[in-house]
PDB file of C-alpha atoms in Angstrom:
ATOM      1  CA  ASP A   1       0.000   0.000   0.000  1.00  0.00           C
ATOM      2  CA  ALA A   2       1.327   3.429  -0.933  1.00  0.00           C
ATOM      3  CA  GLY A   3       1.805   5.818   1.938  1.00  0.00           C
ATOM      4  CA  VAL A   4       1.355   9.564   1.774  1.00  0.00           C
ATOM      5  CA  THR A   5       3.077  10.822  -1.360  1.00  0.00           C
ATOM      6  CA  GLN A   6       4.267  14.367  -1.871  1.00  0.00           C
ATOM      7  CA  SER A   7       5.630  16.085  -4.940  1.00  0.00           C
ATOM      8  CA  PRO A   8       8.035  17.484  -5.768  1.00  0.00           C
ATOM      9  CA  THR A   9      10.621  16.310  -3.232  1.00  0.00           C
ATOM     10  CA  HIS A  10      12.810  19.369  -3.692  1.00  0.00           C
ATOM     11  CA  LEU A  11      12.148  22.789  -5.143  1.00  0.00           C
ATOM     12  CA  ILE A  12      14.078  26.029  -5.536  1.00  0.00           C
ATOM     13  CA  LYS A  13      12.159  29.254  -6.117  1.00  0.00           C
ATOM     14  CA  THR A  14      12.989  32.948  -6.266  1.00  0.00           C
ATOM     15  CA  ARG A  15      11.554  35.534  -3.884  1.00  0.00           C
ATOM     16  CA  GLY A  16       8.199  36.823  -5.091  1.00  0.00           C
ATOM     17  CA  GLN A  17       7.364  33.701  -7.059  1.00  0.00           C
ATOM     18  CA  HIS A  18       4.455  31.358  -6.470  1.00  0.00           C
ATOM     19  CA  VAL A  19       4.693  27.651  -5.598  1.00  0.00           C
ATOM     20  CA  THR A  20       2.272  24.713  -5.607  1.00  0.00           C
ATOM     21  CA  LEU A  21       2.976  21.611  -3.553  1.00  0.00           C
ATOM     22  CA  ARG A  22       1.009  18.410  -3.979  1.00  0.00           C
ATOM     23  CA  CYS A  23      -0.045  15.605  -1.685  1.00  0.00           C
ATOM     24  CA  SER A  24      -1.823  12.293  -2.179  1.00  0.00           C
ATOM     25  CA  PRO A  25      -3.159  10.753   1.031  1.00  0.00           C
ATOM     26  CA  ILE A  26      -3.292   7.092   1.902  1.00  0.00           C
ATOM     27  CA  SER A  27      -6.078   5.394  -0.008  1.00  0.00           C
ATOM     28  CA  GLY A  28      -9.319   5.755   1.924  1.00  0.00           C
ATOM     29  CA  HIS A  29      -8.105   8.644   4.063  1.00  0.00           C
ATOM     30  CA  LYS A  30     -10.387  11.641   3.818  1.00  0.00           C
ATOM     31  CA  SER A  31      -8.443  14.187   5.831  1.00  0.00           C
ATOM     32  CA  VAL A  32      -5.276  15.963   4.759  1.00  0.00           C
ATOM     33  CA  SER A  33      -3.311  18.488   6.761  1.00  0.00           C
ATOM     34  CA  TRP A  34      -0.254  20.581   5.961  1.00  0.00           C
ATOM     35  CA  TYR A  35       2.684  21.501   8.173  1.00  0.00           C
ATOM     36  CA  GLN A  36       5.727  23.712   7.782  1.00  0.00           C
ATOM     37  CA  GLN A  37       8.964  22.641   9.438  1.00  0.00           C
ATOM     38  CA  VAL A  38      11.703  25.232   9.600  1.00  0.00           C
ATOM     39  CA  LEU A  39      15.207  23.990  10.421  1.00  0.00           C
ATOM     40  CA  GLY A  40      15.622  23.362  14.136  1.00  0.00           C
ATOM     41  CA  GLN A  41      11.897  23.624  14.894  1.00  0.00           C
ATOM     42  CA  GLY A  42       9.022  21.214  15.124  1.00  0.00           C
ATOM     43  CA  PRO A  43       6.386  21.073  12.379  1.00  0.00           C
ATOM     44  CA  GLN A  44       3.883  23.929  12.530  1.00  0.00           C
ATOM     45  CA  PHE A  45       0.245  23.423  11.536  1.00  0.00           C
ATOM     46  CA  ILE A  46      -0.905  25.313   8.428  1.00  0.00           C
ATOM     47  CA  PHE A  47      -4.218  23.791   7.263  1.00  0.00           C
ATOM     48  CA  GLN A  48      -6.502  20.841   7.740  1.00  0.00           C
ATOM     49  CA  TYR A  49      -9.003  19.661   5.141  1.00  0.00           C
ATOM     50  CA  TYR A  50     -11.708  17.054   5.488  1.00  0.00           C
ATOM     51  CA  GLU A  51     -14.142  16.044   2.785  1.00  0.00           C
ATOM     52  CA  LYS A  52     -12.872  18.888   0.583  1.00  0.00           C
ATOM     53  CA  GLU A  53     -13.609  21.583   3.140  1.00  0.00           C
ATOM     54  CA  GLU A  54     -11.181  23.599   5.222  1.00  0.00           C
ATOM     55  CA  ARG A  55     -11.712  22.552   8.829  1.00  0.00           C
ATOM     56  CA  GLY A  56      -8.771  24.200  10.542  1.00  0.00           C
ATOM     57  CA  ARG A  57      -6.164  26.849   9.908  1.00  0.00           C
ATOM     58  CA  GLY A  58      -2.970  27.727  11.729  1.00  0.00           C
ATOM     59  CA  ASN A  59      -1.366  31.115  12.199  1.00  0.00           C
ATOM     60  CA  PHE A  60      -0.120  31.694   8.663  1.00  0.00           C
ATOM     61  CA  PRO A  61      -0.620  34.715   6.371  1.00  0.00           C
ATOM     62  CA  ASP A  62      -3.135  34.786   3.521  1.00  0.00           C
ATOM     63  CA  ARG A  63      -0.296  34.102   1.089  1.00  0.00           C
ATOM     64  CA  PHE A  64      -0.816  30.486   2.069  1.00  0.00           C
ATOM     65  CA  SER A  65      -3.835  28.699   0.649  1.00  0.00           C
ATOM     66  CA  ALA A  66      -4.840  25.121  -0.002  1.00  0.00           C
ATOM     67  CA  ARG A  67      -7.558  22.986  -1.416  1.00  0.00           C
ATOM     68  CA  GLN A  68      -8.639  19.366  -1.417  1.00  0.00           C
ATOM     69  CA  PHE A  69      -9.940  17.617  -4.502  1.00  0.00           C
ATOM     70  CA  PRO A  70     -12.755  15.041  -4.894  1.00  0.00           C
ATOM     71  CA  ASN A  71     -10.161  12.230  -4.854  1.00  0.00           C
ATOM     72  CA  TYR A  72      -8.937  13.650  -1.481  1.00  0.00           C
ATOM     73  CA  SER A  73      -5.567  14.739  -2.833  1.00  0.00           C
ATOM     74  CA  SER A  74      -4.522  18.246  -1.886  1.00  0.00           C
ATOM     75  CA  GLU A  75      -2.495  21.232  -3.023  1.00  0.00           C
ATOM     76  CA  LEU A  76      -0.760  23.843  -0.917  1.00  0.00           C
ATOM     77  CA  ASN A  77      -0.164  27.175  -2.639  1.00  0.00           C
ATOM     78  CA  VAL A  78       2.144  29.904  -1.453  1.00  0.00           C
ATOM     79  CA  ASN A  79       2.183  33.294  -3.170  1.00  0.00           C
ATOM     80  CA  ALA A  80       4.792  36.063  -3.078  1.00  0.00           C
ATOM     81  CA  LEU A  81       7.458  33.792  -1.625  1.00  0.00           C
ATOM     82  CA  LEU A  82       9.746  35.155   1.070  1.00  0.00           C
ATOM     83  CA  LEU A  83      13.136  33.865   2.139  1.00  0.00           C
ATOM     84  CA  GLY A  84      11.515  32.816   5.419  1.00  0.00           C
ATOM     85  CA  ASP A  85       9.228  30.411   3.572  1.00  0.00           C
ATOM     86  CA  SER A  86      12.212  28.128   3.040  1.00  0.00           C
ATOM     87  CA  ALA A  87      11.292  24.983   4.924  1.00  0.00           C
ATOM     88  CA  LEU A  88      10.242  21.371   4.743  1.00  0.00           C
ATOM     89  CA  TYR A  89       6.530  21.182   3.960  1.00  0.00           C
ATOM     90  CA  LEU A  90       4.865  18.082   5.307  1.00  0.00           C
ATOM     91  CA  CYS A  91       1.528  16.609   4.387  1.00  0.00           C
ATOM     92  CA  ALA A  92      -0.289  14.263   6.750  1.00  0.00           C
ATOM     93  CA  SER A  93      -3.375  12.169   6.179  1.00  0.00           C
ATOM     94  CA  SER A  94      -5.879  10.532   8.482  1.00  0.00           C
ATOM     95  CA  LEU A  95      -8.985   8.453   7.984  1.00  0.00           C
ATOM     96  CA  LEU A  96     -11.279  10.680   9.979  1.00  0.00           C
ATOM     97  CA  LEU A  97     -11.260  14.049  11.637  1.00  0.00           C
ATOM     98  CA  ASP A  98     -12.003  13.186  15.211  1.00  0.00           C
ATOM     99  CA  ALA A  99     -10.290  12.169  18.407  1.00  0.00           C
ATOM    100  CA  SER A 100      -9.930   8.570  17.222  1.00  0.00           C
ATOM    101  CA  THR A 101      -7.077   9.798  15.041  1.00  0.00           C
ATOM    102  CA  ALA A 102      -4.991  10.119  18.192  1.00  0.00           C
ATOM    103  CA  ASN A 103      -4.998   6.342  18.625  1.00  0.00           C
ATOM    104  CA  TYR A 104      -3.017   5.745  15.461  1.00  0.00           C
ATOM    105  CA  GLY A 105      -1.704   9.189  14.695  1.00  0.00           C
ATOM    106  CA  TYR A 106      -1.562  11.107  11.478  1.00  0.00           C
ATOM    107  CA  THR A 107       0.558   9.522   8.734  1.00  0.00           C
ATOM    108  CA  PHE A 108       3.100  11.905   7.294  1.00  0.00           C
ATOM    109  CA  GLY A 109       4.704  12.016   3.886  1.00  0.00           C
ATOM    110  CA  SER A 110       8.433  12.607   3.430  1.00  0.00           C
ATOM    111  CA  GLY A 111       7.849  16.247   2.621  1.00  0.00           C
ATOM    112  CA  THR A 112       8.821  18.805   0.008  1.00  0.00           C
ATOM    113  CA  ARG A 113      12.000  20.741   0.705  1.00  0.00           C
ATOM    114  CA  LEU A 114      11.395  24.317  -0.526  1.00  0.00           C
ATOM    115  CA  THR A 115      14.314  26.693  -0.837  1.00  0.00           C
ATOM    116  CA  VAL A 116      13.609  30.351  -1.605  1.00  0.00           C
ATOM    117  CA  VAL A 117      16.577  32.334  -2.936  1.00  0.00           C
TER     118      VAL A 117
ATOM    119  CA  ASP B   1       4.364  31.383  22.929  1.00  0.00           C
ATOM    120  CA  GLN B   2       5.304  27.714  22.803  1.00  0.00           C
ATOM    121  CA  GLN B   3       2.476  25.502  24.002  1.00  0.00           C
ATOM    122  CA  VAL B   4       4.527  22.298  23.794  1.00  0.00           C
ATOM    123  CA  LYS B   5       8.102  22.377  25.023  1.00  0.00           C
ATOM    124  CA  GLN B   6      10.928  19.896  24.742  1.00  0.00           C
ATOM    125  CA  ASN B   7      13.733  21.471  26.719  1.00  0.00           C
ATOM    126  CA  SER B   8      16.460  18.980  25.845  1.00  0.00           C
ATOM    127  CA  PRO B   9      17.716  19.475  22.280  1.00  0.00           C
ATOM    128  CA  SER B  10      19.723  16.259  22.518  1.00  0.00           C
ATOM    129  CA  LEU B  11      20.142  13.183  24.668  1.00  0.00           C
ATOM    130  CA  SER B  12      22.846  10.523  24.557  1.00  0.00           C
ATOM    131  CA  VAL B  13      22.112   7.053  25.976  1.00  0.00           C
ATOM    132  CA  GLN B  14      24.058   3.828  25.978  1.00  0.00           C
ATOM    133  CA  GLU B  15      22.625   0.892  24.041  1.00  0.00           C
ATOM    134  CA  GLY B  16      20.542  -1.354  26.284  1.00  0.00           C
ATOM    135  CA  ARG B  17      19.803   1.380  28.817  1.00  0.00           C
ATOM    136  CA  ILE B  18      16.582   3.331  29.289  1.00  0.00           C
ATOM    137  CA  SER B  19      15.987   6.494  27.259  1.00  0.00           C
ATOM    138  CA  ILE B  20      13.689   9.082  28.854  1.00  0.00           C
ATOM    139  CA  LEU B  21      12.451  11.962  26.733  1.00  0.00           C
ATOM    140  CA  ASN B  22      10.530  14.756  28.401  1.00  0.00           C
ATOM    141  CA  CYS B  23       7.847  17.156  27.258  1.00  0.00           C
ATOM    142  CA  ASP B  24       5.933  19.962  28.969  1.00  0.00           C
ATOM    143  CA  TYR B  25       2.785  21.705  27.815  1.00  0.00           C
ATOM    144  CA  THR B  26       0.848  24.791  28.815  1.00  0.00           C
ATOM    145  CA  ASN B  27      -2.583  24.371  27.226  1.00  0.00           C
ATOM    146  CA  SER B  28      -5.025  22.531  29.502  1.00  0.00           C
ATOM    147  CA  MET B  29      -7.389  21.978  26.565  1.00  0.00           C
ATOM    148  CA  PHE B  30      -5.188  19.380  24.896  1.00  0.00           C
ATOM    149  CA  ASP B  31      -7.006  16.015  24.785  1.00  0.00           C
ATOM    150  CA  TYR B  32      -4.304  13.767  23.415  1.00  0.00           C
ATOM    151  CA  PHE B  33      -0.545  13.641  23.338  1.00  0.00           C
ATOM    152  CA  LEU B  34       1.462  11.868  20.673  1.00  0.00           C
ATOM    153  CA  TRP B  35       5.099  10.986  20.142  1.00  0.00           C
ATOM    154  CA  TYR B  36       6.672  10.932  16.712  1.00  0.00           C
ATOM    155  CA  LYS B  37      10.080   9.773  15.567  1.00  0.00           C
ATOM    156  CA  LYS B  38      11.850  11.351  12.624  1.00  0.00           C
ATOM    157  CA  TYR B  39      14.835  10.206  10.609  1.00  0.00           C
ATOM    158  CA  PRO B  40      16.598  12.638   8.252  1.00  0.00           C
ATOM    159  CA  ALA B  41      14.910  12.973   4.834  1.00  0.00           C
ATOM    160  CA  GLU B  42      11.783  11.200   6.079  1.00  0.00           C
ATOM    161  CA  GLY B  43       8.494  12.391   7.488  1.00  0.00           C
ATOM    162  CA  PRO B  44       7.663  11.916  11.182  1.00  0.00           C
ATOM    163  CA  THR B  45       6.508   8.407  12.111  1.00  0.00           C
ATOM    164  CA  PHE B  46       3.873   7.883  14.798  1.00  0.00           C
ATOM    165  CA  LEU B  47       5.082   5.956  17.844  1.00  0.00           C
ATOM    166  CA  ILE B  48       2.538   6.085  20.638  1.00  0.00           C
ATOM    167  CA  SER B  49      -0.167   8.311  22.061  1.00  0.00           C
ATOM    168  CA  ILE B  50      -1.987   8.866  25.325  1.00  0.00           C
ATOM    169  CA  SER B  51      -5.347  10.337  26.186  1.00  0.00           C
ATOM    170  CA  SER B  52      -5.502  13.113  28.767  1.00  0.00           C
ATOM    171  CA  ILE B  53      -7.700  10.884  30.942  1.00  0.00           C
ATOM    172  CA  LYS B  54      -4.977   8.259  31.316  1.00  0.00           C
ATOM    173  CA  ASP B  55      -1.621   8.386  33.040  1.00  0.00           C
ATOM    174  CA  LYS B  56       0.204   5.600  31.229  1.00  0.00           C
ATOM    175  CA  ASN B  57       0.191   3.850  27.883  1.00  0.00           C
ATOM    176  CA  GLU B  58       2.524   1.071  26.861  1.00  0.00           C
ATOM    177  CA  ASP B  59       3.414  -0.434  23.486  1.00  0.00           C
ATOM    178  CA  GLY B  60       6.311  -2.842  23.406  1.00  0.00           C
ATOM    179  CA  ARG B  61       9.519  -1.030  24.316  1.00  0.00           C
ATOM    180  CA  PHE B  62       7.742   2.326  24.419  1.00  0.00           C
ATOM    181  CA  THR B  63       5.826   3.705  27.400  1.00  0.00           C
ATOM    182  CA  VAL B  64       4.370   7.174  27.722  1.00  0.00           C
ATOM    183  CA  PHE B  65       3.579   8.661  31.120  1.00  0.00           C
ATOM    184  CA  LEU B  66       1.320  11.655  31.627  1.00  0.00           C
ATOM    185  CA  ASN B  67       1.290  13.850  34.746  1.00  0.00           C
ATOM    186  CA  LYS B  68      -1.657  16.106  34.093  1.00  0.00           C
ATOM    187  CA  SER B  69      -1.274  18.206  37.239  1.00  0.00           C
ATOM    188  CA  ALA B  70       2.298  19.022  36.265  1.00  0.00           C
ATOM    189  CA  LYS B  71       1.435  19.319  32.563  1.00  0.00           C
ATOM    190  CA  HIS B  72       4.295  16.975  31.849  1.00  0.00           C
ATOM    191  CA  LEU B  73       4.722  13.813  29.844  1.00  0.00           C
ATOM    192  CA  SER B  74       7.616  11.523  29.180  1.00  0.00           C
ATOM    193  CA  LEU B  75       8.492   8.768  26.733  1.00  0.00           C
ATOM    194  CA  HIS B  76      10.463   5.804  28.035  1.00  0.00           C
ATOM    195  CA  ILE B  77      12.282   3.487  25.645  1.00  0.00           C
ATOM    196  CA  VAL B  78      13.542   0.243  27.174  1.00  0.00           C
ATOM    197  CA  PRO B  79      15.924  -1.172  26.144  1.00  0.00           C
ATOM    198  CA  SER B  80      17.381   1.459  23.824  1.00  0.00           C
ATOM    199  CA  GLN B  81      18.609   0.160  20.475  1.00  0.00           C
ATOM    200  CA  PRO B  82      20.859   1.731  17.811  1.00  0.00           C
ATOM    201  CA  GLY B  83      17.881   2.114  15.462  1.00  0.00           C
ATOM    202  CA  ASP B  84      16.235   4.373  18.038  1.00  0.00           C
ATOM    203  CA  SER B  85      18.694   7.142  17.174  1.00  0.00           C
ATOM    204  CA  ALA B  86      16.471   9.837  15.659  1.00  0.00           C
ATOM    205  CA  VAL B  87      14.726  13.093  16.491  1.00  0.00           C
ATOM    206  CA  TYR B  88      11.688  12.607  18.742  1.00  0.00           C
ATOM    207  CA  PHE B  89       8.809  15.051  18.673  1.00  0.00           C
ATOM    208  CA  CYS B  90       6.172  15.460  21.320  1.00  0.00           C
ATOM    209  CA  ALA B  91       2.841  16.656  19.903  1.00  0.00           C
ATOM    210  CA  ALA B  92      -0.539  17.548  21.335  1.00  0.00           C
ATOM    211  CA  MET B  93      -4.001  17.744  19.862  1.00  0.00           C
ATOM    212  CA  GLY B  94      -7.229  19.308  21.041  1.00  0.00           C
ATOM    213  CA  GLY B  95     -10.497  19.437  19.170  1.00  0.00           C
ATOM    214  CA  GLY B  96      -9.586  17.497  16.046  1.00  0.00           C
ATOM    215  CA  ALA B  97      -9.518  20.220  13.411  1.00  0.00           C
ATOM    216  CA  ASP B  98      -6.784  22.260  15.036  1.00  0.00           C
ATOM    217  CA  GLY B  99      -4.031  19.946  13.901  1.00  0.00           C
ATOM    218  CA  LEU B 100      -1.085  18.910  15.998  1.00  0.00           C
ATOM    219  CA  THR B 101       1.026  21.274  18.079  1.00  0.00           C
ATOM    220  CA  PHE B 102       4.621  20.061  18.115  1.00  0.00           C
ATOM    221  CA  GLY B 103       7.586  20.659  20.362  1.00  0.00           C
ATOM    222  CA  LYS B 104      11.000  21.455  18.873  1.00  0.00           C
ATOM    223  CA  GLY B 105      12.192  17.883  19.194  1.00  0.00           C
ATOM    224  CA  THR B 106      14.921  16.001  21.036  1.00  0.00           C
ATOM    225  CA  HIS B 107      17.748  14.341  19.143  1.00  0.00           C
ATOM    226  CA  LEU B 108      18.290  10.929  20.745  1.00  0.00           C
ATOM    227  CA  ILE B 109      21.670   9.339  20.156  1.00  0.00           C
ATOM    228  CA  ILE B 110      22.134   5.701  21.151  1.00  0.00           C
ATOM    229  CA  GLN B 111      25.775   4.900  21.722  1.00  0.00           C
ATOM    230  CA  PRO B 112      27.133   1.349  21.347  1.00  0.00           C
TER     231      PRO B 112
END
């Protein structure tokens, strides 16, 4: 069974550009969430989607947006890139969006390493 | 303001001994606490979790203890093995749609 897949694995962009990151959840999982991990820090919550609707949002500027498609895959978009957006972007999937997720945890992909120059 | 804190950036333990990783939190609304393990170039991998209504959960070599009055939890690994060398993240979750709140991680090094 394929795990959570993210593409691309690495990406270099210039300040001011736009980027789209993609995520395919585990088959059957309906919830996808996005995290940003800056070097030396823990992952920070950006968005959570369930059944194609945004269900939660972290403390990130409006330059960050996301969506979830009918097949439950997801895209994270970042506009007007800043040097500080350089990070590992992680996607996580879960079957449901309730407390039962805590029993088996969210399953993370390997991430997309974004470098802004 | 960090709601989940891991105050030890690194920890070195001899193979076969017990590894104890600590985590403190400030938000009383957290319902569950999770531990993740991360190798370089990989995403975090779920290890074990505990509900806020329990004080202990065990899974093989891994045991998590929760002291709710102290807002403190710890992960015990017994016995420690070389493959346990990784970065360990403590995470907390509340109402489901708020995602996970992570600590900064502790780099565990198992020495032969």
